[in-house]
Amino acid sequence: MSAPTSTPATHHESVAAKLSTLDRWLPAWIILAMAAGLLLGRLVPGLGDALSAVEVDGISLPIALGLLVMMYPVLAKVRYDRLDTVTRDRRMLLSSLVLNWVLGPALMFALAWLLLPDLPEYRTGLIIVGLARCIAMVIIWNDLACGDREAAAVLVALNSVFQVIAFAALGWFYLSVLPGWLGLEQAALDVSAWQIAKSVLTFLGIPLLAGYLSRRLGEKRWGRAAYEKSFLPRVGPWALYGLLFTIVVLFALQGEQITNRPIDVARIALPLLAYFAIMWGGGYALGKALGLSYERTTTLAFTAAGNNFELAIAVAIATFGVTSGQALAGVVGPLIEVPVLVALVYVSLALRNRFPHQPTSYAVESP
């Protein structure tokens, strides 16, 4: 994604035509990355142990590095001096909070119990996924769909604050209190606010600080025009390189579990597919009802649909063990989320002309 060059009338076909080769074939690259990771995990003895030997807050160091590389370029593109235009949009902020912290967890709870009533470990894992709201990959999907970068930065930061405050309490409510009220089987989630804060600080705080400093120091040295036309195009592709690297490592770590338990993966996938579709569609419907621009509606929808799989996996492993069903459910999360949200990027681009646009909307980069 680059500086604004398109007009609101830009048609979907012309948008797709301007995608770089890397962006245009993104679904294929992601499928290849998944396949490569699964094959590496099965064919290279001891690879999983080597990749998980060094961890950052319960996450394999290679995955942590991949996530940081993935997020930095997009956060370097944010115009931080425009964030006040987002914080004044109380309709969008309130809508995002309701979607993420009221509807999202409740929907995942309902889908998990409806579709996995006989599989308590997977059900608990999915509920944890539903509680872990987006702070990482959603920035990539939003940028690919030409959403509002500044709005994405604000909503992700807002989710991060609420994640630290509300994750443990909501986990207790949805795993222990609400099932007890409904006469269902109860579970427990032992996770501290500090554990959640470490995840947020690691996977959002570091790239956010790096992106902010790049913008401030880069504009001060070269000026905004040179920063956006020279520096950003050089670092931009690294977001997708980081994404693909993360996918390869993630599936290399969990390839054996995924390939050895295909029926379990399919059962976990069903509620996840329903969840992503409902949350994304609900975000778009709400944005349309509120009269939001395409850019902010897109951001609202993707921040509602995306999840912080890093935190969900880390919590599941720390609480229930690396070989637990809860951990497998967390791993299947990105297996389903990545291709589904990539597909929804293209659906979003097809909807561009059905919404009003902001005065300056982001266009895709030329190849």
Short mmCIF file of C-alpha atoms in Angstrom, two decimals:
data_model
loop_
_atom_site.label_atom_id
_atom_site.label_comp_id
_atom_site.label_asym_id
_atom_site.label_seq_id
_atom_site.Cartn_x
_atom_site.Cartn_y
_atom_site.Cartn_z
CA MET A 1 0.00 0.00 0.00
CA SER A 2 1.30 3.41 -0.83
CA ALA A 3 0.38 7.07 -0.55
CA PRO A 4 -3.06 8.12 -1.83
CA THR A 5 -3.26 8.24 -5.60
CA SER A 6 -6.69 6.85 -6.45
CA THR A 7 -10.11 8.43 -6.58
CA PRO A 8 -13.27 7.12 -4.93
CA ALA A 9 -14.55 6.09 -8.33
CA THR A 10 -11.76 3.59 -8.84
CA HIS A 11 -13.32 0.29 -9.92
CA HIS A 12 -12.47 -3.01 -8.33
CA GLU A 13 -10.76 -4.33 -11.47
CA SER A 14 -8.44 -1.33 -11.69
CA VAL A 15 -7.62 -1.72 -7.99
CA ALA A 16 -6.70 -5.35 -8.47
CA ALA A 17 -4.68 -4.47 -11.56
CA LYS A 18 -2.51 -2.11 -9.51
CA LEU A 19 -1.65 -4.74 -6.93
CA SER A 20 2.01 -5.67 -6.85
CA THR A 21 2.89 -9.18 -7.99
CA LEU A 22 3.35 -10.19 -4.36
CA ASP A 23 -0.08 -8.84 -3.37
CA ARG A 24 -1.88 -10.15 -6.45
CA TRP A 25 -0.81 -13.74 -5.80
CA LEU A 26 -1.08 -13.51 -2.02
CA PRO A 27 -3.59 -16.39 -1.63
CA ALA A 28 -1.24 -18.66 -3.58
CA TRP A 29 1.78 -17.61 -1.51
CA ILE A 30 -0.14 -18.24 1.70
CA ILE A 31 -1.26 -21.71 0.56
CA LEU A 32 2.33 -22.50 -0.42
CA ALA A 33 3.61 -21.19 2.94
CA MET A 34 1.13 -23.39 4.81
CA ALA A 35 2.08 -26.43 2.72
CA ALA A 36 5.79 -25.73 3.15
CA GLY A 37 5.39 -25.44 6.91
CA LEU A 38 3.40 -28.66 7.16
CA LEU A 39 5.94 -30.54 5.02
CA LEU A 40 8.90 -29.18 6.98
CA GLY A 41 7.27 -30.14 10.25
CA ARG A 42 6.71 -33.71 9.05
CA LEU A 43 9.90 -34.28 7.04
CA VAL A 44 12.60 -32.62 9.17
CA PRO A 45 13.15 -34.53 12.43
CA GLY A 46 13.46 -32.33 15.49
CA LEU A 47 12.55 -29.11 13.63
CA GLY A 48 9.62 -28.38 15.92
CA ASP A 49 11.75 -28.82 19.03
CA ALA A 50 14.44 -26.55 17.58
CA LEU A 51 11.93 -23.83 16.64
CA SER A 52 10.29 -23.88 20.06
CA ALA A 53 13.56 -24.16 22.03
CA VAL A 54 13.71 -20.39 22.47
CA GLU A 55 10.46 -18.64 23.39
CA VAL A 56 9.23 -15.10 23.96
CA ASP A 57 6.28 -15.04 26.38
CA GLY A 58 5.30 -18.60 25.41
CA ILE A 59 5.70 -17.95 21.66
CA SER A 60 8.50 -19.44 19.57
CA LEU A 61 11.20 -16.81 18.94
CA PRO A 62 11.06 -17.26 15.12
CA ILE A 63 7.30 -16.61 15.22
CA ALA A 64 7.83 -13.56 17.42
CA LEU A 65 10.43 -12.17 15.00
CA GLY A 66 8.17 -12.87 12.04
CA LEU A 67 5.30 -11.00 13.69
CA LEU A 68 7.48 -7.99 14.48
CA VAL A 69 8.80 -7.83 10.91
CA MET A 70 5.24 -8.20 9.63
CA MET A 71 3.81 -5.34 11.66
CA TYR A 72 6.58 -2.75 11.45
CA PRO A 73 6.18 -1.64 7.79
CA VAL A 74 2.44 -1.00 8.14
CA LEU A 75 2.88 0.94 11.38
CA ALA A 76 5.64 2.97 9.72
CA LYS A 77 3.05 4.03 7.12
CA VAL A 78 0.57 5.42 9.66
CA ARG A 79 0.30 9.22 9.70
CA TYR A 80 0.32 9.68 13.44
CA ASP A 81 -0.57 13.35 13.16
CA ARG A 82 -3.99 12.30 11.83
CA LEU A 83 -4.97 10.07 14.76
CA ASP A 84 -7.12 12.82 16.27
CA THR A 85 -9.53 12.50 13.32
CA VAL A 86 -10.12 8.91 14.41
CA THR A 87 -10.47 9.51 18.13
CA ARG A 88 -13.19 12.09 17.42
CA ASP A 89 -15.26 9.45 15.61
CA ARG A 90 -17.09 8.16 18.66
CA ARG A 91 -19.54 6.10 16.59
CA MET A 92 -16.73 3.99 15.19
CA LEU A 93 -14.91 3.65 18.52
CA LEU A 94 -18.05 2.58 20.38
CA SER A 95 -19.05 0.22 17.56
CA SER A 96 -15.64 -1.41 17.65
CA LEU A 97 -15.79 -1.91 21.41
CA VAL A 98 -19.24 -3.52 21.17
CA LEU A 99 -18.24 -5.80 18.29
CA ASN A 100 -14.96 -6.86 19.89
CA TRP A 101 -15.80 -7.14 23.55
CA VAL A 102 -19.54 -7.89 23.64
CA LEU A 103 -20.54 -9.62 20.42
CA GLY A 104 -17.26 -11.42 19.56
CA PRO A 105 -16.74 -13.42 22.79
CA ALA A 106 -20.47 -14.18 23.09
CA LEU A 107 -20.65 -15.40 19.49
CA MET A 108 -17.63 -17.68 19.86
CA PHE A 109 -19.02 -19.07 23.12
CA ALA A 110 -22.34 -19.86 21.41
CA LEU A 111 -20.71 -21.43 18.33
CA ALA A 112 -18.28 -23.50 20.41
CA TRP A 113 -21.05 -24.96 22.55
CA LEU A 114 -23.41 -25.43 19.59
CA LEU A 115 -20.92 -27.19 17.30
CA LEU A 116 -18.51 -28.84 19.78
CA PRO A 117 -20.74 -29.96 22.68
CA ASP A 118 -18.85 -33.28 22.99
CA LEU A 119 -15.29 -31.87 22.73
CA PRO A 120 -14.62 -29.79 25.85
CA GLU A 121 -10.89 -29.20 25.22
CA TYR A 122 -11.43 -27.81 21.71
CA ARG A 123 -14.44 -25.86 22.91
CA THR A 124 -12.38 -24.19 25.63
CA GLY A 125 -9.60 -23.43 23.14
CA LEU A 126 -12.04 -21.73 20.77
CA ILE A 127 -13.53 -19.64 23.58
CA ILE A 128 -10.00 -18.46 24.41
CA VAL A 129 -9.50 -17.54 20.74
CA GLY A 130 -12.74 -15.53 20.86
CA LEU A 131 -11.47 -13.59 23.87
CA ALA A 132 -8.13 -12.70 22.25
CA ARG A 133 -8.99 -9.68 20.14
CA CYS A 134 -6.88 -8.53 17.21
CA ILE A 135 -3.60 -6.66 17.64
CA ALA A 136 -1.37 -7.98 14.84
CA MET A 137 -2.34 -9.54 11.52
CA VAL A 138 -5.46 -7.39 11.20
CA ILE A 139 -3.18 -4.48 10.29
CA ILE A 140 -2.07 -6.43 7.20
CA TRP A 141 -5.61 -7.34 6.11
CA ASN A 142 -6.80 -3.77 6.64
CA ASP A 143 -3.95 -2.37 4.56
CA LEU A 144 -4.48 -4.84 1.72
CA ALA A 145 -8.17 -3.91 1.63
CA CYS A 146 -7.33 -0.16 1.51
CA GLY A 147 -8.81 0.51 4.93
CA ASP A 148 -8.04 3.50 7.13
CA ARG A 149 -4.54 3.00 8.56
CA GLU A 150 -4.92 5.60 11.28
CA ALA A 151 -8.24 4.09 12.37
CA ALA A 152 -6.68 0.63 12.44
CA ALA A 153 -3.83 1.89 14.64
CA VAL A 154 -6.29 3.46 17.09
CA LEU A 155 -8.65 0.45 17.22
CA VAL A 156 -5.77 -1.99 17.67
CA ALA A 157 -4.40 0.15 20.50
CA LEU A 158 -7.87 0.30 22.05
CA ASN A 159 -8.20 -3.48 21.83
CA SER A 160 -4.80 -3.84 23.45
CA VAL A 161 -5.83 -1.78 26.47
CA PHE A 162 -9.07 -3.71 26.87
CA GLN A 163 -7.19 -6.98 26.40
CA VAL A 164 -5.00 -6.26 29.40
CA ILE A 165 -7.98 -5.14 31.49
CA ALA A 166 -10.69 -7.59 30.44
CA PHE A 167 -9.16 -10.83 29.09
CA ALA A 168 -8.78 -12.70 32.38
CA ALA A 169 -12.15 -11.50 33.71
CA LEU A 170 -13.97 -12.47 30.52
CA GLY A 171 -12.19 -15.84 30.51
CA TRP A 172 -13.47 -16.49 34.03
CA PHE A 173 -16.98 -15.39 33.02
CA TYR A 174 -17.26 -17.44 29.78
CA LEU A 175 -15.50 -20.56 31.06
CA SER A 176 -16.80 -20.74 34.63
CA VAL A 177 -19.65 -18.36 35.47
CA LEU A 178 -21.88 -18.41 32.37
CA PRO A 179 -21.70 -22.22 31.90
CA GLY A 180 -22.66 -22.58 35.56
CA TRP A 181 -25.68 -20.32 35.07
CA LEU A 182 -26.72 -22.33 32.02
CA GLY A 183 -26.13 -25.72 33.65
CA LEU A 184 -23.21 -26.54 31.34
CA GLU A 185 -19.79 -28.03 32.02
CA GLN A 186 -17.42 -25.53 33.63
CA ALA A 187 -13.73 -24.94 32.95
CA ALA A 188 -11.06 -22.66 34.40
CA LEU A 189 -8.54 -20.23 32.97
CA ASP A 190 -5.56 -19.27 35.09
CA VAL A 191 -3.91 -16.31 33.37
CA SER A 192 -2.49 -13.14 34.87
CA ALA A 193 -2.91 -9.59 33.64
CA TRP A 194 0.90 -9.35 33.45
CA GLN A 195 1.06 -12.32 31.06
CA ILE A 196 -1.43 -10.60 28.77
CA ALA A 197 0.34 -7.24 29.10
CA LYS A 198 3.66 -8.86 28.10
CA SER A 199 2.06 -10.26 24.96
CA VAL A 200 0.59 -6.87 24.05
CA LEU A 201 3.83 -5.01 24.77
CA THR A 202 5.85 -7.50 22.74
CA PHE A 203 3.67 -7.91 19.67
CA LEU A 204 2.19 -4.41 19.48
CA GLY A 205 4.35 -2.11 21.58
CA ILE A 206 7.69 -2.83 19.89
CA PRO A 207 6.57 -2.44 16.25
CA LEU A 208 4.33 0.50 17.16
CA LEU A 209 7.23 2.37 18.74
CA ALA A 210 9.51 1.50 15.81
CA GLY A 211 6.90 2.68 13.30
CA TYR A 212 6.26 5.92 15.16
CA LEU A 213 9.97 6.72 15.44
CA SER A 214 10.50 5.91 11.76
CA ARG A 215 7.74 8.31 10.77
CA ARG A 216 8.92 11.11 13.05
CA LEU A 217 12.64 10.81 12.32
CA GLY A 218 12.16 10.03 8.63
CA GLU A 219 9.95 13.05 8.00
CA LYS A 220 12.29 15.25 10.00
CA ARG A 221 15.28 14.15 7.92
CA TRP A 222 13.80 13.78 4.42
CA GLY A 223 10.36 15.42 4.56
CA ARG A 224 6.98 13.67 4.25
CA ALA A 225 6.99 13.36 0.46
CA ALA A 226 10.42 11.74 0.29
CA TYR A 227 9.65 9.48 3.28
CA GLU A 228 6.46 8.16 1.66
CA LYS A 229 7.80 7.90 -1.90
CA SER A 230 11.29 6.54 -1.19
CA PHE A 231 11.47 4.90 2.24
CA LEU A 232 8.03 3.27 2.54
CA PRO A 233 8.15 1.40 -0.82
CA ARG A 234 11.43 -0.18 0.30
CA VAL A 235 10.16 -1.47 3.63
CA GLY A 236 6.55 -2.15 2.55
CA PRO A 237 7.06 -5.65 1.07
CA TRP A 238 8.63 -6.84 4.31
CA ALA A 239 5.17 -6.91 5.90
CA LEU A 240 4.15 -9.76 3.61
CA TYR A 241 7.55 -11.43 3.84
CA GLY A 242 7.11 -11.45 7.61
CA LEU A 243 3.57 -12.82 7.25
CA LEU A 244 4.67 -15.68 5.00
CA PHE A 245 7.65 -16.49 7.23
CA THR A 246 5.38 -16.56 10.29
CA ILE A 247 2.96 -18.93 8.56
CA VAL A 248 5.76 -21.31 7.53
CA VAL A 249 7.16 -21.44 11.07
CA LEU A 250 3.75 -21.75 12.71
CA PHE A 251 2.71 -24.69 10.58
CA ALA A 252 6.15 -26.32 10.85
CA LEU A 253 5.72 -26.26 14.64
CA GLN A 254 2.21 -27.74 14.56
CA GLY A 255 2.29 -29.73 11.33
CA GLU A 256 2.24 -33.14 13.00
CA GLN A 257 -0.79 -32.35 15.13
CA ILE A 258 -2.68 -30.88 12.17
CA THR A 259 -1.94 -33.72 9.75
CA ASN A 260 -2.44 -36.49 12.32
CA ARG A 261 -5.87 -35.24 13.42
CA PRO A 262 -7.68 -34.09 10.25
CA ILE A 263 -11.17 -34.85 11.58
CA ASP A 264 -10.52 -32.81 14.71
CA VAL A 265 -9.16 -29.94 12.62
CA ALA A 266 -12.29 -30.03 10.44
CA ARG A 267 -14.57 -29.91 13.47
CA ILE A 268 -12.65 -26.99 14.97
CA ALA A 269 -12.71 -25.22 11.59
CA LEU A 270 -16.50 -25.18 11.29
CA PRO A 271 -17.26 -22.77 14.19
CA LEU A 272 -14.25 -20.66 13.17
CA LEU A 273 -15.57 -20.26 9.62
CA ALA A 274 -18.98 -19.22 10.95
CA TYR A 275 -17.36 -16.84 13.43
CA PHE A 276 -15.17 -15.00 10.90
CA ALA A 277 -18.03 -14.67 8.40
CA ILE A 278 -20.52 -13.36 10.96
CA MET A 279 -18.10 -10.92 12.61
CA TRP A 280 -16.82 -9.52 9.31
CA GLY A 281 -20.31 -9.28 7.82
CA GLY A 282 -21.64 -7.70 11.00
CA GLY A 283 -18.87 -5.10 10.92
CA TYR A 284 -19.70 -4.16 7.34
CA ALA A 285 -23.44 -4.05 8.02
CA LEU A 286 -22.92 -1.84 11.06
CA GLY A 287 -20.55 0.48 9.18
CA LYS A 288 -23.11 0.80 6.39
CA ALA A 289 -25.92 1.50 8.86
CA LEU A 290 -23.85 4.20 10.56
CA GLY A 291 -22.95 5.82 7.24
CA LEU A 292 -19.21 5.30 7.72
CA SER A 293 -16.83 5.64 4.80
CA TYR A 294 -15.52 2.57 2.97
CA GLU A 295 -12.14 2.99 4.63
CA ARG A 296 -13.49 3.06 8.19
CA THR A 297 -16.13 0.41 7.55
CA THR A 298 -13.38 -1.88 6.27
CA THR A 299 -11.26 -1.21 9.33
CA LEU A 300 -14.24 -1.81 11.64
CA ALA A 301 -15.02 -5.14 9.93
CA PHE A 302 -11.48 -6.52 9.92
CA THR A 303 -10.70 -5.48 13.49
CA ALA A 304 -13.93 -7.24 14.55
CA ALA A 305 -13.17 -10.43 12.63
CA GLY A 306 -9.45 -10.76 13.41
CA ASN A 307 -8.08 -12.41 16.52
CA ASN A 308 -4.83 -12.31 18.48
CA PHE A 309 -3.83 -15.91 17.85
CA GLU A 310 -0.40 -15.26 19.43
CA LEU A 311 -2.02 -14.57 22.80
CA ALA A 312 -4.57 -17.38 22.46
CA ILE A 313 -1.87 -19.97 21.70
CA ALA A 314 0.42 -18.66 24.46
CA VAL A 315 -2.38 -18.77 27.06
CA ALA A 316 -3.54 -22.24 25.95
CA ILE A 317 0.01 -23.64 26.10
CA ALA A 318 0.81 -22.00 29.44
CA THR A 319 -2.47 -23.12 31.04
CA PHE A 320 -3.14 -26.53 29.47
CA GLY A 321 0.15 -27.67 27.86
CA VAL A 322 1.64 -27.67 24.37
CA THR A 323 0.00 -30.98 23.35
CA SER A 324 -3.45 -30.10 24.73
CA GLY A 325 -6.63 -29.88 22.70
CA GLN A 326 -6.92 -26.25 23.78
CA ALA A 327 -3.53 -25.50 22.17
CA LEU A 328 -4.53 -27.33 18.98
CA ALA A 329 -7.70 -25.21 18.75
CA GLY A 330 -5.54 -22.11 19.04
CA VAL A 331 -3.26 -23.34 16.26
CA VAL A 332 -6.18 -24.11 13.95
CA GLY A 333 -7.30 -20.48 14.43
CA PRO A 334 -4.76 -18.97 12.01
CA LEU A 335 -5.07 -22.03 9.74
CA ILE A 336 -8.65 -20.90 9.07
CA GLU A 337 -8.30 -17.15 9.70
CA VAL A 338 -5.52 -16.49 7.21
CA PRO A 339 -7.15 -17.81 4.01
CA VAL A 340 -10.64 -16.63 5.02
CA LEU A 341 -9.58 -13.05 5.76
CA VAL A 342 -7.44 -12.94 2.61
CA ALA A 343 -10.55 -13.91 0.65
CA LEU A 344 -12.50 -11.20 2.48
CA VAL A 345 -9.86 -8.65 1.40
CA TYR A 346 -10.94 -9.28 -2.18
CA VAL A 347 -14.61 -9.12 -1.22
CA SER A 348 -13.92 -5.76 0.41
CA LEU A 349 -12.23 -4.41 -2.71
CA ALA A 350 -15.27 -5.48 -4.73
CA LEU A 351 -17.51 -3.44 -2.36
CA ARG A 352 -15.51 -0.20 -2.64
CA ASN A 353 -17.97 1.58 -4.91
CA ARG A 354 -20.94 0.83 -2.63
CA PHE A 355 -19.66 3.13 0.13
CA PRO A 356 -18.74 6.81 0.38
CA HIS A 357 -15.02 7.49 0.56
CA GLN A 358 -12.80 9.66 2.71
CA PRO A 359 -11.21 12.69 1.01
CA THR A 360 -7.87 10.83 0.86
CA SER A 361 -8.15 7.08 0.42
CA TYR A 362 -5.23 4.75 0.10
CA ALA A 363 -4.49 3.17 -3.21
CA VAL A 364 -2.58 0.03 -3.87
CA GLU A 365 1.01 0.13 -5.00
CA SER A 366 1.97 -0.21 -8.59
CA PRO A 367 3.84 -3.40 -9.43
#
